[in-house]
mmCIF file of C-alpha atoms in Angstrom:
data_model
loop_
_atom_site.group_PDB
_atom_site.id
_atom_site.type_symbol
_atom_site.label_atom_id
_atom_site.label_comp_id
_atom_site.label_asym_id
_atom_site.label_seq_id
_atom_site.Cartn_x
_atom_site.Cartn_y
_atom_site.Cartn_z
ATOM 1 C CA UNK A 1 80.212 61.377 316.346
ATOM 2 C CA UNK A 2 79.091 60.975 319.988
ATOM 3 C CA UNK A 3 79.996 63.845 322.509
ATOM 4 C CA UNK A 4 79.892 62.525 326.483
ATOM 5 C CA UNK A 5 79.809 64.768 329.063
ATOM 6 C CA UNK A 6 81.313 63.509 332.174
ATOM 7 C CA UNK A 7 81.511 64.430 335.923
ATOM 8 C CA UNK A 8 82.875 65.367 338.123
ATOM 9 C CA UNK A 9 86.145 65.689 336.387
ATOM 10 C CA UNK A 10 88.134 65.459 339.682
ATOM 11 C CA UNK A 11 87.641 64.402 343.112
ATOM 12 C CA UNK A 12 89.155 64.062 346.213
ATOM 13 C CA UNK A 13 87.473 61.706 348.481
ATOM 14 C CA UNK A 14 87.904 59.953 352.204
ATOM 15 C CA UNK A 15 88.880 56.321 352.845
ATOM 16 C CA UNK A 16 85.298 54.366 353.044
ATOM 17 C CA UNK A 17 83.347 56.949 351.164
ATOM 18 C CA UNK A 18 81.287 56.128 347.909
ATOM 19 C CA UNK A 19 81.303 58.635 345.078
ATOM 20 C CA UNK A 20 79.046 58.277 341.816
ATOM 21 C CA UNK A 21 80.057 59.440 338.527
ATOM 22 C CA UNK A 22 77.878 60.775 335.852
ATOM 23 C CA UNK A 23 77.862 60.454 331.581
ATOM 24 C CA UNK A 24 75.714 61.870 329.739
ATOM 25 C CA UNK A 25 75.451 60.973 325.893
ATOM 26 C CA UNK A 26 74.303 63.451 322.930
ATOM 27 C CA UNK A 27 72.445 60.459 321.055
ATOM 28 C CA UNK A 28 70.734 57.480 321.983
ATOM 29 C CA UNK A 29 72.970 54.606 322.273
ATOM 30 C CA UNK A 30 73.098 51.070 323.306
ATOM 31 C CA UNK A 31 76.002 50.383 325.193
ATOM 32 C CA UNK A 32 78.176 51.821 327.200
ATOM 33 C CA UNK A 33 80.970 51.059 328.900
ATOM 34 C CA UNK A 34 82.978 52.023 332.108
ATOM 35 C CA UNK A 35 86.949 51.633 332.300
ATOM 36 C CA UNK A 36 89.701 52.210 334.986
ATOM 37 C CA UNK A 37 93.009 53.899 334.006
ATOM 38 C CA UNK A 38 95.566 53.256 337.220
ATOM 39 C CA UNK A 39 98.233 55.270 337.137
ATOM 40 C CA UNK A 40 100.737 54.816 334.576
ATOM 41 C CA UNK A 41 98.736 51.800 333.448
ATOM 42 C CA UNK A 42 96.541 51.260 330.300
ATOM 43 C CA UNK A 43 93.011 51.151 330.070
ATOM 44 C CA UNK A 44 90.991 48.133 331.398
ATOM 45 C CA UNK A 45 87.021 47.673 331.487
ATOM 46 C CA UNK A 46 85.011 47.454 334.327
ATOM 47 C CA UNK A 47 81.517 46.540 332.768
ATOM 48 C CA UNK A 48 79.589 47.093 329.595
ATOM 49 C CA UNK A 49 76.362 48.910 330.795
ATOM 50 C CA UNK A 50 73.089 47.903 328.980
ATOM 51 C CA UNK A 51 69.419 49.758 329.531
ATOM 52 C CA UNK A 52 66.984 47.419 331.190
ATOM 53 C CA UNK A 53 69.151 45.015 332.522
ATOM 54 C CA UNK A 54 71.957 44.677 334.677
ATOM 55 C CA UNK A 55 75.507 45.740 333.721
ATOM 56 C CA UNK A 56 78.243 42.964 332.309
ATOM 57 C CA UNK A 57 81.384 42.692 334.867
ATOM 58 C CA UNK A 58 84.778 41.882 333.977
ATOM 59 C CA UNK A 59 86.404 39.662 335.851
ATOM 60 C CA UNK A 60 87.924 40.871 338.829
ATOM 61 C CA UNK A 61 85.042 43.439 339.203
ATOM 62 C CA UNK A 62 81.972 43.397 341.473
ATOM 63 C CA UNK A 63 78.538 44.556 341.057
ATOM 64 C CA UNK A 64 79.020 45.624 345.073
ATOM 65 C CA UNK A 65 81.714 47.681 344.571
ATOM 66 C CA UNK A 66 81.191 49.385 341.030
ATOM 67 C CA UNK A 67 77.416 49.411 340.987
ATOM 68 C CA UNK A 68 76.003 50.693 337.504
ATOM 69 C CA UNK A 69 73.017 52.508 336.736
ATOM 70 C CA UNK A 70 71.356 53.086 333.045
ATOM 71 C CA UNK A 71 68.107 54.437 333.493
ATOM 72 C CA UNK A 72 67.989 55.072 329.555
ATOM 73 C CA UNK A 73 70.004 55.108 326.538
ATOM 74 C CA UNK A 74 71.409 58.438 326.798
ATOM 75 C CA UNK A 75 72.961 58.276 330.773
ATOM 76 C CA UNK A 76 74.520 56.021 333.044
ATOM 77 C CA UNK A 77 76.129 56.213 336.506
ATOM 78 C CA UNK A 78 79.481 54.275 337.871
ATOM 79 C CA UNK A 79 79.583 54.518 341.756
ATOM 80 C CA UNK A 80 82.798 53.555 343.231
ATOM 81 C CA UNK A 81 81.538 52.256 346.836
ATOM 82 C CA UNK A 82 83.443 51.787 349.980
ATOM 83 C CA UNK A 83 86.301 53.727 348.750
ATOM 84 C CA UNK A 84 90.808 52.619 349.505
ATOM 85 C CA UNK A 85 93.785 54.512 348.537
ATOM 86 C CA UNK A 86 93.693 51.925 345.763
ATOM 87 C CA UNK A 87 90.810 52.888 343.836
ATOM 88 C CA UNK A 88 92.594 56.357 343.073
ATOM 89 C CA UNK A 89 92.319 56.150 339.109
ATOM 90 C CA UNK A 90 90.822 58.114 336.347
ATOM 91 C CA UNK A 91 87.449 56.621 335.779
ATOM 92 C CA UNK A 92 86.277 57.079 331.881
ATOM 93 C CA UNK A 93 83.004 55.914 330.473
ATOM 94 C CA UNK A 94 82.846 54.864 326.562
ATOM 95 C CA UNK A 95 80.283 54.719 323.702
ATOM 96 C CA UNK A 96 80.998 52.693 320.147
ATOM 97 C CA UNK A 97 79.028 53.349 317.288
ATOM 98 C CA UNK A 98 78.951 52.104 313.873
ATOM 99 C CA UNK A 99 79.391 48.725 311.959
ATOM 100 C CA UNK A 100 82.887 48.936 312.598
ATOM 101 C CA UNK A 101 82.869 50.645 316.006
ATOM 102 C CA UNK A 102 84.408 54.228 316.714
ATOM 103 C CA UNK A 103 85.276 55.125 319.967
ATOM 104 C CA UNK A 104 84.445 57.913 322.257
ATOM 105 C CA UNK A 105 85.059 58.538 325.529
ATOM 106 C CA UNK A 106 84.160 61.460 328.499
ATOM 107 C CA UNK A 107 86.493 63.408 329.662
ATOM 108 C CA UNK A 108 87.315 61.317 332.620
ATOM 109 C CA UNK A 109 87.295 61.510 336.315
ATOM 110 C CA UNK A 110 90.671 61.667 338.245
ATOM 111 C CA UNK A 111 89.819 60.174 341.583
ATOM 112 C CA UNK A 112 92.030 60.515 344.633
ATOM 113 C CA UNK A 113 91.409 58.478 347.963
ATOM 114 C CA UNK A 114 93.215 60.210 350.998
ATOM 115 C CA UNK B 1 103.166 39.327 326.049
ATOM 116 C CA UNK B 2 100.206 42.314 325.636
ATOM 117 C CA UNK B 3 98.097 42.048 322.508
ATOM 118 C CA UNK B 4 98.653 45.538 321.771
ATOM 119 C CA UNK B 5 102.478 46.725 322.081
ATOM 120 C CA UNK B 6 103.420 49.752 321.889
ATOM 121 C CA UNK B 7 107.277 51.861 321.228
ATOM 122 C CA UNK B 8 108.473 53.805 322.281
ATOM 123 C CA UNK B 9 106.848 54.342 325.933
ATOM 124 C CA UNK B 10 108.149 57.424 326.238
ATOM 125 C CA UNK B 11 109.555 60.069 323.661
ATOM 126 C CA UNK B 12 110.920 63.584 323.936
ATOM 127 C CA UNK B 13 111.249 65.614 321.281
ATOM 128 C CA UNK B 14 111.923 69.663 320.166
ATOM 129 C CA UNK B 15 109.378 71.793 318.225
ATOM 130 C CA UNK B 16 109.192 71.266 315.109
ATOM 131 C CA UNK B 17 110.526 67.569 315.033
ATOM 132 C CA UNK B 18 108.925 64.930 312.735
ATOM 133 C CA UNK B 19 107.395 61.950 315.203
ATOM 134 C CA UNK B 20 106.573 58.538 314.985
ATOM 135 C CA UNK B 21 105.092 56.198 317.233
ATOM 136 C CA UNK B 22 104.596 52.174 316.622
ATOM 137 C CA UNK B 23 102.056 49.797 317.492
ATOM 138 C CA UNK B 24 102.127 45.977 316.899
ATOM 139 C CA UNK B 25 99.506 43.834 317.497
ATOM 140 C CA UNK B 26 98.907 40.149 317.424
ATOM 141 C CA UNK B 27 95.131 39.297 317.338
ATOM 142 C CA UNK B 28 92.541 39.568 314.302
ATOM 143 C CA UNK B 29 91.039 43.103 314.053
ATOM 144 C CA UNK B 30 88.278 44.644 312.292
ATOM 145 C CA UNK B 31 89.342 47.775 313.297
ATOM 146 C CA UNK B 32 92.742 50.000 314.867
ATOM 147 C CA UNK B 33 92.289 53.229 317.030
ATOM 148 C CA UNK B 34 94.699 55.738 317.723
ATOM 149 C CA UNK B 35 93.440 58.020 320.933
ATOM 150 C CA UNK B 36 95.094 61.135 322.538
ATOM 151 C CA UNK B 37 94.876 61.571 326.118
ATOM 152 C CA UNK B 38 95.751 65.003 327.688
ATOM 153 C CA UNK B 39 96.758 65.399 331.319
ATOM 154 C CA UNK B 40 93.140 66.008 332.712
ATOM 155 C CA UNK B 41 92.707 62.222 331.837
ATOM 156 C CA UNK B 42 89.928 62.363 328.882
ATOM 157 C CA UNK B 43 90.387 60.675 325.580
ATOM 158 C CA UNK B 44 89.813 62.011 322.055
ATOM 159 C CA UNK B 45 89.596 59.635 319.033
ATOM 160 C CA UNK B 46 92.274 60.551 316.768
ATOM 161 C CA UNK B 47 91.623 57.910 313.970
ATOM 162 C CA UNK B 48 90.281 54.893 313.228
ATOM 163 C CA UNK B 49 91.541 52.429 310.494
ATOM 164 C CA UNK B 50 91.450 48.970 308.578
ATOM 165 C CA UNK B 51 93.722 49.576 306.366
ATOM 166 C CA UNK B 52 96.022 52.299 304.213
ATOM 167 C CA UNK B 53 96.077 55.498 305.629
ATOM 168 C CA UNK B 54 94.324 58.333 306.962
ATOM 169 C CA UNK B 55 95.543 62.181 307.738
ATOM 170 C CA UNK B 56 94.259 64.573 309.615
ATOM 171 C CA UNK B 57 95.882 68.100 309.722
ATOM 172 C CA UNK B 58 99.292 67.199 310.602
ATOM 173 C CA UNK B 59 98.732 63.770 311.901
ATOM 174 C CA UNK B 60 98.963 61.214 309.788
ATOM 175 C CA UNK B 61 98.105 57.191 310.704
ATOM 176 C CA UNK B 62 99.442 54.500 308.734
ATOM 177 C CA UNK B 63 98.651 50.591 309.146
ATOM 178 C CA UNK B 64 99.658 47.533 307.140
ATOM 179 C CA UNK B 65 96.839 44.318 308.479
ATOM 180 C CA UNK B 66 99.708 41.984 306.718
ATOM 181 C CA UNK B 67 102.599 42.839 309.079
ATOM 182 C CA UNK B 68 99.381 43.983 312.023
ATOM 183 C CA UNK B 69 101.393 46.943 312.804
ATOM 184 C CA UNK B 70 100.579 50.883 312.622
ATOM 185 C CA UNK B 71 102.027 54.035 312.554
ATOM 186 C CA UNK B 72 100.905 57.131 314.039
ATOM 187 C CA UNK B 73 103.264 60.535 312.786
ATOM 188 C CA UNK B 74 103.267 63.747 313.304
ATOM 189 C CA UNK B 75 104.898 66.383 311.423
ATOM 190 C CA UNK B 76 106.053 69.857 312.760
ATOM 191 C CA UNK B 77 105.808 68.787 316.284
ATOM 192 C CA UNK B 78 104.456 71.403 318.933
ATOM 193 C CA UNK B 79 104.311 71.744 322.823
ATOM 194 C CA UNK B 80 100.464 71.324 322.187
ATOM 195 C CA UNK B 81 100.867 67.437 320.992
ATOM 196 C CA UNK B 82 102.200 66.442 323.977
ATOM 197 C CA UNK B 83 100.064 63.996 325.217
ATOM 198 C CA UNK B 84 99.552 60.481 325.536
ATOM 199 C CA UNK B 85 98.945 59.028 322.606
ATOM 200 C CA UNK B 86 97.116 55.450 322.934
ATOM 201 C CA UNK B 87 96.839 52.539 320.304
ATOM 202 C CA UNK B 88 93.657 50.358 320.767
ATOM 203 C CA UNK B 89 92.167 47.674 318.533
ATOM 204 C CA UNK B 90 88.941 46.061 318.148
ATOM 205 C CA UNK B 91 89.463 42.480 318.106
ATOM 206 C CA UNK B 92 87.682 40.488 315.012
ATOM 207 C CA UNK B 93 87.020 37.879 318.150
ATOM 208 C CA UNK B 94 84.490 40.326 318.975
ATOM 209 C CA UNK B 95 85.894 40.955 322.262
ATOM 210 C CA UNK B 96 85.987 44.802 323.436
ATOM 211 C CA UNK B 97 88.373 47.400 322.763
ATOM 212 C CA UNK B 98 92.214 45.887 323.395
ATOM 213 C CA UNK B 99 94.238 48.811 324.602
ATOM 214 C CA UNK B 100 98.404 49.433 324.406
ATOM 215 C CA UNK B 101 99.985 50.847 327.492
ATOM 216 C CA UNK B 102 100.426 54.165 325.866
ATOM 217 C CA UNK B 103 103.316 56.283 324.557
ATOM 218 C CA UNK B 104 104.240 59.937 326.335
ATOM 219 C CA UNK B 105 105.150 62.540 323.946
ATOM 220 C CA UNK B 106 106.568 65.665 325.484
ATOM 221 C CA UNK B 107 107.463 68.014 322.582
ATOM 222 C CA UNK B 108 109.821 71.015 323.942
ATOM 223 C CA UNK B 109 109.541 74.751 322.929
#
């Protein structure tokens, strides 16, 4: 199993501020993915993050607004730019492994914009 | 109507209790998770399953691909489980991991 190691776990952050988010990864792995949790609302992905090339959006997401890093296969950064009241979320980064994928996730990252 | 519907949304219940949540999906899967999510927001796999039946301590996870519905139980309930427990599937479409809203368990001393 994969063990992810996210920060910070909690922040509290001005209105037009940006704030990047870390995960680290115990093993090498090819994708990862980044998902916002709104409050009292499920799960939904913001972009699959591949090394060497540019991350995957969903729709409704921007590059501008959620830029991705993945400098390797073990890290990757989410930056939430520009920053509303309305991006307050928890912020969770993903890993699947296997022929029939597992799931693991970070401990997430509970945002609040004040 | 959500892929991935899950009952009840919310559920109380007193130590000790035996506890079931559903899930009913409607889309081809290779694959149905079951994920706990504690108040600090991160996720822990709980199980993952194709078919039959899998248990792990006193959680036990149940699905039936015919009917595409699952079962997660737990048995001797304790203020520790409460949580929100999350039902997710992996498409056969190959699209990413389809997530239900989540059900909150609070389990009373």
């Amino acid at each position: 199993s994969a063990v992810i190691s996210q920060k910070p776990s909690r922040d509290i952050c001005q209105r037009g501020t940006s704030l990047t988010i870390q995960c680290q990864v115990d093993s090498q792995v090819t994708m990862m993915f980044w998902y916002r949790q709104q409050p009292g609302q499920s799960l939904t992905l913001i972009a699959t993050a591949n090394q060497g090339s540019e991350a995957t959006y969903e729709s409704g997401f921007v590059i501008d607004k959620f830029p991705i890093s993945r400098p390797n296969l073990t890290f990757s950064t989410l930056t939430v730019s520009n920053m509303s009241p309305e991006d307050s979320s928890i912020y969770l980064c993903s890993v699947e492994e296997g022929i029939i994928t597992e799931a693991f996730f970070g401990q997430g990252t509970r945002l609040t914009v004040v | 109507k959500n892929e991935v519907e899950q009952s009840p949304q919310n559920l109380t219940a007193q130590e000790g209790e035996f506890i079931t949540i559903n899930c009913s999906y409607s889309v081809g899967i290779s694959a149905l998770h079951w994920l706990q999510q504690h108040p600090g927001g991160g996720i822990v796999s709980l199980f993952m399953l194709s078919s039959g039946k899998k248990k792990h301590g006193r959680l036990i996870a149940t699905i039936n691909i015919q009917e595409k519905h699952s079962s997660l139980h737990i048995t001797a309930s304790h203020p520790r489980d409460s949580a929100v427990y999350i039902c997710a599937v992996s498409p056969t479409s190959g699209s990413r991991l389809t997530f239900g809203e989540g059900t909150q368990l609070t389990v009373n001393p």
